[in-house]
mmCIF file of C-alpha atoms in Angstrom:
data_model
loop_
_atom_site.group_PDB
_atom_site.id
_atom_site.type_symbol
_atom_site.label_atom_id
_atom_site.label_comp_id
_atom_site.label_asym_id
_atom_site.label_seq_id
_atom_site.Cartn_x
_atom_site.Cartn_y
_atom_site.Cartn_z
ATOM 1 C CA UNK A 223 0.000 0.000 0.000
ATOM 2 C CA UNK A 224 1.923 3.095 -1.257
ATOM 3 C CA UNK A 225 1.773 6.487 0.527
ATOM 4 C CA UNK A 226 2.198 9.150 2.568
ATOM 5 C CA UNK A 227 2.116 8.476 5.733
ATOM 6 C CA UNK A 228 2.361 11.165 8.687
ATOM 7 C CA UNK A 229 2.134 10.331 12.429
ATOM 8 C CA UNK A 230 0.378 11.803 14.653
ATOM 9 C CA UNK A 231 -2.973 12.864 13.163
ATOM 10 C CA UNK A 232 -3.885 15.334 16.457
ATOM 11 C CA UNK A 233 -0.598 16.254 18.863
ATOM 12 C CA UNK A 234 -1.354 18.546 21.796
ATOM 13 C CA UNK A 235 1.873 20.315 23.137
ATOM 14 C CA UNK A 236 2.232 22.968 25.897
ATOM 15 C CA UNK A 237 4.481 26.105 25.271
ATOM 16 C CA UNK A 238 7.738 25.930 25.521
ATOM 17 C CA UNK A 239 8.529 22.443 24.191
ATOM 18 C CA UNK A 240 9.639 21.459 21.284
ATOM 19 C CA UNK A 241 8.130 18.820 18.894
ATOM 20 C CA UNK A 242 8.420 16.366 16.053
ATOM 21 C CA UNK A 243 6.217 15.997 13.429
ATOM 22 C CA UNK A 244 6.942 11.759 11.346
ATOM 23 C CA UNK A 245 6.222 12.209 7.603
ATOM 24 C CA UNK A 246 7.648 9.109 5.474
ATOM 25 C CA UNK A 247 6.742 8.116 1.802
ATOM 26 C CA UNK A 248 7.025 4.994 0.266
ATOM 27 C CA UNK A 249 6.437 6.024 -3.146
ATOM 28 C CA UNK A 250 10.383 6.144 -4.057
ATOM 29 C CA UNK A 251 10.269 9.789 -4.542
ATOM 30 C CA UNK A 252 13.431 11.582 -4.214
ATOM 31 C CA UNK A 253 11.696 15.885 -3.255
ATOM 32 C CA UNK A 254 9.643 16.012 -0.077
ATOM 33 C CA UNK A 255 8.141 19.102 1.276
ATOM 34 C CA UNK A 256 6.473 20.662 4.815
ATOM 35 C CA UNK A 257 3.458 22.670 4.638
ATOM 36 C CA UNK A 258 1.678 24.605 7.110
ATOM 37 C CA UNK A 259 -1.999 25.319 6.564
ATOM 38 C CA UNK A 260 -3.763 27.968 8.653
ATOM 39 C CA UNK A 261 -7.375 28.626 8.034
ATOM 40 C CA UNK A 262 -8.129 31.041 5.109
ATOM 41 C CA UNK A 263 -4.783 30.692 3.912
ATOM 42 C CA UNK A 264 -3.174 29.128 0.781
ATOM 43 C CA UNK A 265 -0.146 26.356 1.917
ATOM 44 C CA UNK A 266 2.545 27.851 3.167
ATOM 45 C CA UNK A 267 6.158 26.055 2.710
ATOM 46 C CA UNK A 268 8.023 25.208 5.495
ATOM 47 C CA UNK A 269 11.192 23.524 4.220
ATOM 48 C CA UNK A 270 11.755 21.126 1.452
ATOM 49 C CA UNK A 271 14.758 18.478 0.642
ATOM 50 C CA UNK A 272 15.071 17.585 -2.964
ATOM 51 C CA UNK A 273 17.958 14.682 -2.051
ATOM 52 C CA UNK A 274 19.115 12.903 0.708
ATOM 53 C CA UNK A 275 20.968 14.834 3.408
ATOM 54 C CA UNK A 276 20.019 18.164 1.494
ATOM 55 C CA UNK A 277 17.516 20.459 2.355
ATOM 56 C CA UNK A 278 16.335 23.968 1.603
ATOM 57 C CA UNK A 279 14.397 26.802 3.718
ATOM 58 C CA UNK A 280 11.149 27.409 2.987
ATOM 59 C CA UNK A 281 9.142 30.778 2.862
ATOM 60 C CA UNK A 282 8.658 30.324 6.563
ATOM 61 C CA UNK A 283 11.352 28.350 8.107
ATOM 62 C CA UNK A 284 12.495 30.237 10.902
ATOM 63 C CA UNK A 285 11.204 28.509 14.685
ATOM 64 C CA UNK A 286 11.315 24.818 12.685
ATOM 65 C CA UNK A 287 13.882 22.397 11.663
ATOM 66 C CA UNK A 288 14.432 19.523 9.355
ATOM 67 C CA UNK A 289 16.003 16.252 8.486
ATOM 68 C CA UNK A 290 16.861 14.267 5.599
ATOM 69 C CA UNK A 291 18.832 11.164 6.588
ATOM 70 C CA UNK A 292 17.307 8.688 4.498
ATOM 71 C CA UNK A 293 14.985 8.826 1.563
ATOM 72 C CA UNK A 294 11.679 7.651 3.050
ATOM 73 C CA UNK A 295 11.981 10.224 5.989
ATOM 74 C CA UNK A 296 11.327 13.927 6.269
ATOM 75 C CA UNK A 297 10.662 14.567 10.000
ATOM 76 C CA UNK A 298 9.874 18.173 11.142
ATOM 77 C CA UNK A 299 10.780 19.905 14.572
ATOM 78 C CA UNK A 300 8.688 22.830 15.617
ATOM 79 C CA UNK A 301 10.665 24.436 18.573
ATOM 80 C CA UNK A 302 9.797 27.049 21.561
ATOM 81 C CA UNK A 303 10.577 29.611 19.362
ATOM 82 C CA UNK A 304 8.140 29.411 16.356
ATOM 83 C CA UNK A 305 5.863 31.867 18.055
ATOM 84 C CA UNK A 306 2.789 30.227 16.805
ATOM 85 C CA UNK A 307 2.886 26.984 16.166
ATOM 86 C CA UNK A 308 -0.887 26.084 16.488
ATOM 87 C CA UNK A 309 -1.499 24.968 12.903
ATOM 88 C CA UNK A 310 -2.302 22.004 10.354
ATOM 89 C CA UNK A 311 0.921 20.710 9.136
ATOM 90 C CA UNK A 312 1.174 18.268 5.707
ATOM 91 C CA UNK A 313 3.765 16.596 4.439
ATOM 92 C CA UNK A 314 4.327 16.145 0.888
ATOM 93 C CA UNK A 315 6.802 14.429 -2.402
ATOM 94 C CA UNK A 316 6.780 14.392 -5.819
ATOM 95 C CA UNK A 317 9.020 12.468 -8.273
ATOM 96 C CA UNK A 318 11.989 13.469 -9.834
ATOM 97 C CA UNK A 319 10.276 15.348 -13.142
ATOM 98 C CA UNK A 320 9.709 18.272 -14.616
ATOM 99 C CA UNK A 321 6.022 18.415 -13.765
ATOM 100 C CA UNK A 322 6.416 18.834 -9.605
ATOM 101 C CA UNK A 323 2.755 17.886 -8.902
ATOM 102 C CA UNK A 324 2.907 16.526 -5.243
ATOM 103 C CA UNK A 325 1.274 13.923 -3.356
ATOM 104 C CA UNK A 326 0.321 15.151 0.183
ATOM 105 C CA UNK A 327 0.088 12.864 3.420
ATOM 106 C CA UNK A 328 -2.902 12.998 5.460
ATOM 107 C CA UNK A 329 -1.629 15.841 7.803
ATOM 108 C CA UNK A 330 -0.928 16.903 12.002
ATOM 109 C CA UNK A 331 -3.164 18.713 13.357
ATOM 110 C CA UNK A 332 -0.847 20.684 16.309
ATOM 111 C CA UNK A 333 -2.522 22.577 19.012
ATOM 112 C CA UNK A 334 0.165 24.125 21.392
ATOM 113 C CA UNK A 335 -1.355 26.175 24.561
ATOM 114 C CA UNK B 166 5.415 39.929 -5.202
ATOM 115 C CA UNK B 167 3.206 36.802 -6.310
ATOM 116 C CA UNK B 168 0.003 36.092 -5.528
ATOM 117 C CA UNK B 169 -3.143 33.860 -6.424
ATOM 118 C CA UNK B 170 -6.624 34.882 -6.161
ATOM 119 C CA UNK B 171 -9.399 32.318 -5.515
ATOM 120 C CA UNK B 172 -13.077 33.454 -4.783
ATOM 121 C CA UNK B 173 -13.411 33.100 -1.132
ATOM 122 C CA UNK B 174 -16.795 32.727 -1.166
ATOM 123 C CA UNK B 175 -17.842 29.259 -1.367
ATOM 124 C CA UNK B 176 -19.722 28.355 -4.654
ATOM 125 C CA UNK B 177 -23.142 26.916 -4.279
ATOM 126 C CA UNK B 178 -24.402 24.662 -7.076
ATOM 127 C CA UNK B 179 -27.399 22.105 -7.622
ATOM 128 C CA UNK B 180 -26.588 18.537 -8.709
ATOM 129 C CA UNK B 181 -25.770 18.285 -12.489
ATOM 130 C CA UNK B 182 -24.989 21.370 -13.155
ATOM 131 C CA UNK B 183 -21.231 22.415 -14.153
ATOM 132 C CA UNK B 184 -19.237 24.263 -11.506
ATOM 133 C CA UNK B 185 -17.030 26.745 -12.557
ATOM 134 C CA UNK B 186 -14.119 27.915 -10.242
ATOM 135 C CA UNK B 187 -11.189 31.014 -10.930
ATOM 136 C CA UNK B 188 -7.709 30.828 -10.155
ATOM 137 C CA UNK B 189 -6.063 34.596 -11.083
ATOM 138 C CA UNK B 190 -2.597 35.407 -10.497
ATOM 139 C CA UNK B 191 -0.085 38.409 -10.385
ATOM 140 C CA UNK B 192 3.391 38.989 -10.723
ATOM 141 C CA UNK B 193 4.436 35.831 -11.883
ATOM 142 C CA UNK B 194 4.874 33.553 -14.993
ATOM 143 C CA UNK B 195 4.805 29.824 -14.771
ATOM 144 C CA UNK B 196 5.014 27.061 -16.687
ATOM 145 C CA UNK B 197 2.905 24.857 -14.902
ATOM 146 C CA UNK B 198 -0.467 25.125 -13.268
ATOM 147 C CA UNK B 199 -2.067 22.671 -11.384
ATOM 148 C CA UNK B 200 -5.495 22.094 -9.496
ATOM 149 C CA UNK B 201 -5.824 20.186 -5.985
ATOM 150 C CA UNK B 202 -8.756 18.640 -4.267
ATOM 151 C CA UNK B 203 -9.136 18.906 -0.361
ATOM 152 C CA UNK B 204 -11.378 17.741 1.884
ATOM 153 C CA UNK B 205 -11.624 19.044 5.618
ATOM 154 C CA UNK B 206 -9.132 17.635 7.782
ATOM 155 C CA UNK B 207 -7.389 15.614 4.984
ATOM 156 C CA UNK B 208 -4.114 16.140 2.664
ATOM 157 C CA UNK B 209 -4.950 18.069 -0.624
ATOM 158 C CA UNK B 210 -5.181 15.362 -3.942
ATOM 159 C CA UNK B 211 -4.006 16.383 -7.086
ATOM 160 C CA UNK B 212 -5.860 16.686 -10.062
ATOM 161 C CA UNK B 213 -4.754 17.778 -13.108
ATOM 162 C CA UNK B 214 -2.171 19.921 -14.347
ATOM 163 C CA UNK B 215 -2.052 22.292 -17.105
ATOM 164 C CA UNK B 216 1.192 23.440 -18.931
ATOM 165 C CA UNK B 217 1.645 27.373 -20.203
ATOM 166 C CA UNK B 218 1.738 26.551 -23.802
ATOM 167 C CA UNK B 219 -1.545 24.404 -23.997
ATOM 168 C CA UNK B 220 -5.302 25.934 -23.353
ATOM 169 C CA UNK B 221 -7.298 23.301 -22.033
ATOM 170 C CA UNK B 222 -7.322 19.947 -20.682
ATOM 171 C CA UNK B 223 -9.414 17.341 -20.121
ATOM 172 C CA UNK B 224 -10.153 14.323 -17.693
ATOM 173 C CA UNK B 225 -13.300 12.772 -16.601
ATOM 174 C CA UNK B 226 -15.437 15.298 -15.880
ATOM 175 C CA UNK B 227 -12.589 17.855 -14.641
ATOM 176 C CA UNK B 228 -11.928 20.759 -17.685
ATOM 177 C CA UNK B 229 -8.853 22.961 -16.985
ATOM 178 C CA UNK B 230 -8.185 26.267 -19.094
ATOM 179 C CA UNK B 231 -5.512 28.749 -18.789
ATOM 180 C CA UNK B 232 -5.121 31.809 -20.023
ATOM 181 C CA UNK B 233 -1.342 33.073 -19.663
ATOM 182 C CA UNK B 234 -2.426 36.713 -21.302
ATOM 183 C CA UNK B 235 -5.528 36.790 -18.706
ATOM 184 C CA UNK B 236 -3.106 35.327 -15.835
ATOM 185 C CA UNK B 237 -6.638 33.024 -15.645
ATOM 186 C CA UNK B 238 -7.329 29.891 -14.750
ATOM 187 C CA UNK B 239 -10.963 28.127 -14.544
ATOM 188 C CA UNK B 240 -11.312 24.888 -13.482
ATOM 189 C CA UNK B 241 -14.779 23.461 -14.429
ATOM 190 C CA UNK B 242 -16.816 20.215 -13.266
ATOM 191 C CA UNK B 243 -19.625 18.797 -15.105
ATOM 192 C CA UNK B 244 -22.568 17.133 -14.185
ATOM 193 C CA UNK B 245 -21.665 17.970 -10.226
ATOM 194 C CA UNK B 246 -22.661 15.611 -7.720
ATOM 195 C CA UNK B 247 -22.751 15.918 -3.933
ATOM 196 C CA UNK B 248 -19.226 14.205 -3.568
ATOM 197 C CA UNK B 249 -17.505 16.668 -5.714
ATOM 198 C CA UNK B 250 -18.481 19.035 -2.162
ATOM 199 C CA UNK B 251 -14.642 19.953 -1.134
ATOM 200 C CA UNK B 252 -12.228 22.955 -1.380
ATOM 201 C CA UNK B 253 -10.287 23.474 -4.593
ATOM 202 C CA UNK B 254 -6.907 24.589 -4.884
ATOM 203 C CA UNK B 255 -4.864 25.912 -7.850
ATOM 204 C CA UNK B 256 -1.206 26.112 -7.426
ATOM 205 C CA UNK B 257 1.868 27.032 -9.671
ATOM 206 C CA UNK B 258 5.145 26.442 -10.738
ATOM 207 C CA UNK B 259 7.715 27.020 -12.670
ATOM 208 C CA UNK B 260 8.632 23.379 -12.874
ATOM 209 C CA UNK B 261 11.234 21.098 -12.082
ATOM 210 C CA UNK B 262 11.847 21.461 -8.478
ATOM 211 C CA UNK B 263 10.678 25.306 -7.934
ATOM 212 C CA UNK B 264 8.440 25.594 -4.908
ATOM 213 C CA UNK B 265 4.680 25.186 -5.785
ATOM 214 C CA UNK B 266 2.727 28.593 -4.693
ATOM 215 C CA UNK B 267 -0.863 27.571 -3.552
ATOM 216 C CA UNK B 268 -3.966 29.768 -3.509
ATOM 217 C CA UNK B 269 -6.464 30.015 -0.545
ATOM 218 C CA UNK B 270 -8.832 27.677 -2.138
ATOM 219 C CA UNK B 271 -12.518 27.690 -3.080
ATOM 220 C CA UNK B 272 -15.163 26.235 -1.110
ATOM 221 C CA UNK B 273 -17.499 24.147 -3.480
ATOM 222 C CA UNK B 274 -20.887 23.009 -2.579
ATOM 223 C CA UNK B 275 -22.927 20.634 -4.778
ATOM 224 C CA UNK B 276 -26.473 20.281 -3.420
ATOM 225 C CA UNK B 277 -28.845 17.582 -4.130
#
């Protein structure tokens, strides 16, 4: 059963502490990508690693953090100081081609109070 | 800098007819655009996916135009049924591995 899969689908944090978000892919697609969706708001992009132990900022990286150590795994960190972190986050890869349409996991819904 | 325009009022239909939603966009040129399906709480699906050089395309009962002298998109459903009831996204590129830029989305409700 190919996928997306991201882990888990509601987290509940308190302020302060930092967080991982599991996103892996089974599709054998090299480019995966972190979203955040807030309501009323197109998909933001968080960071995004088009190879193995290579990654790339985002247009709203700065209170997160990334890893690419193997090629089914793309796990994201939201730490104390992304100043609002309460969001829906998705996960996302697309094959190496020209075409870059993406193929989104189910999502984490994070609530930090 | 860019941006994508989606009617953020959601679009009421009845059952059968076609649905028509816009996707406008400013200060950018891409190559590809590309319409995504979302349902509440869920991961957006793609759809289909348009390139700048061709007008329209086709699947099921999905029609995609775009008009690069507009900066227009209009994504059109046919013969809407209830479970076509979701928020649609258009998003664009400039291909390869440039970062996809995603509009709001449009609410779309099909009503029996």
């Amino acid at each position: 059963d190919g996928g997306i899969t991201q882990s888990p689908k509601y987290l509940f944090r308190k302020e302060g502490q930092n967080v991982t978000l599991s996103c892996e892919q089974n599709l054998n697609h090299d480019a995966m990508y972190w979203y955040r969706q807030d309501p009323g708001q197109g998909l933001r992009l968080i960071y995004y690693s088009q190879i193995v132990n290579d990654f790339q900022k985002g247009d709203i990286a700065e209170g997160y953090s990334v890893s690419r150590e193997k090629k089914e795994s793309f796990p994201l960190t939201v730490t104390s100081a992304q100043k609002n972190p309460t969001a829906f986050y998705l996960c996302a890869s697309s094959p190496q081609r020209e075409r870059n349409e993406q193929y989104f996991g189910p999502g984490t819904r994070l609530t930090v109070t | 800098s860019q941006k994508i325009e989606q009617n953020s009022e959601a679009l009421n239909i009845q059952e059968g007819k076609t649905a028509t939603l816009t996707c406008n966009y400013t200060n950018y040129s891409p190559a590809y655009l590309q319409w995504y399906r979302q349902d509440p709480g869920r991961g957006p699906v793609f759809l289909l996916l348009i390139r700048e050089n061709e007008k329209e395309k086709r699947k099921e009962r999905l029609k995609v135009t775009f008009d690069t002298t507009l900066k227009q998109s209009l994504f059109h459903i046919t013969a809407s049924q209830p479970a076509d009831s979701a928020t649609y996204l258009c998003a664009l590129s400039r291909g390869g591995y440039n970062k996809l830029i995603f509009g709001a989305g449009t609410r779309l409700a099909v009503h029996p």
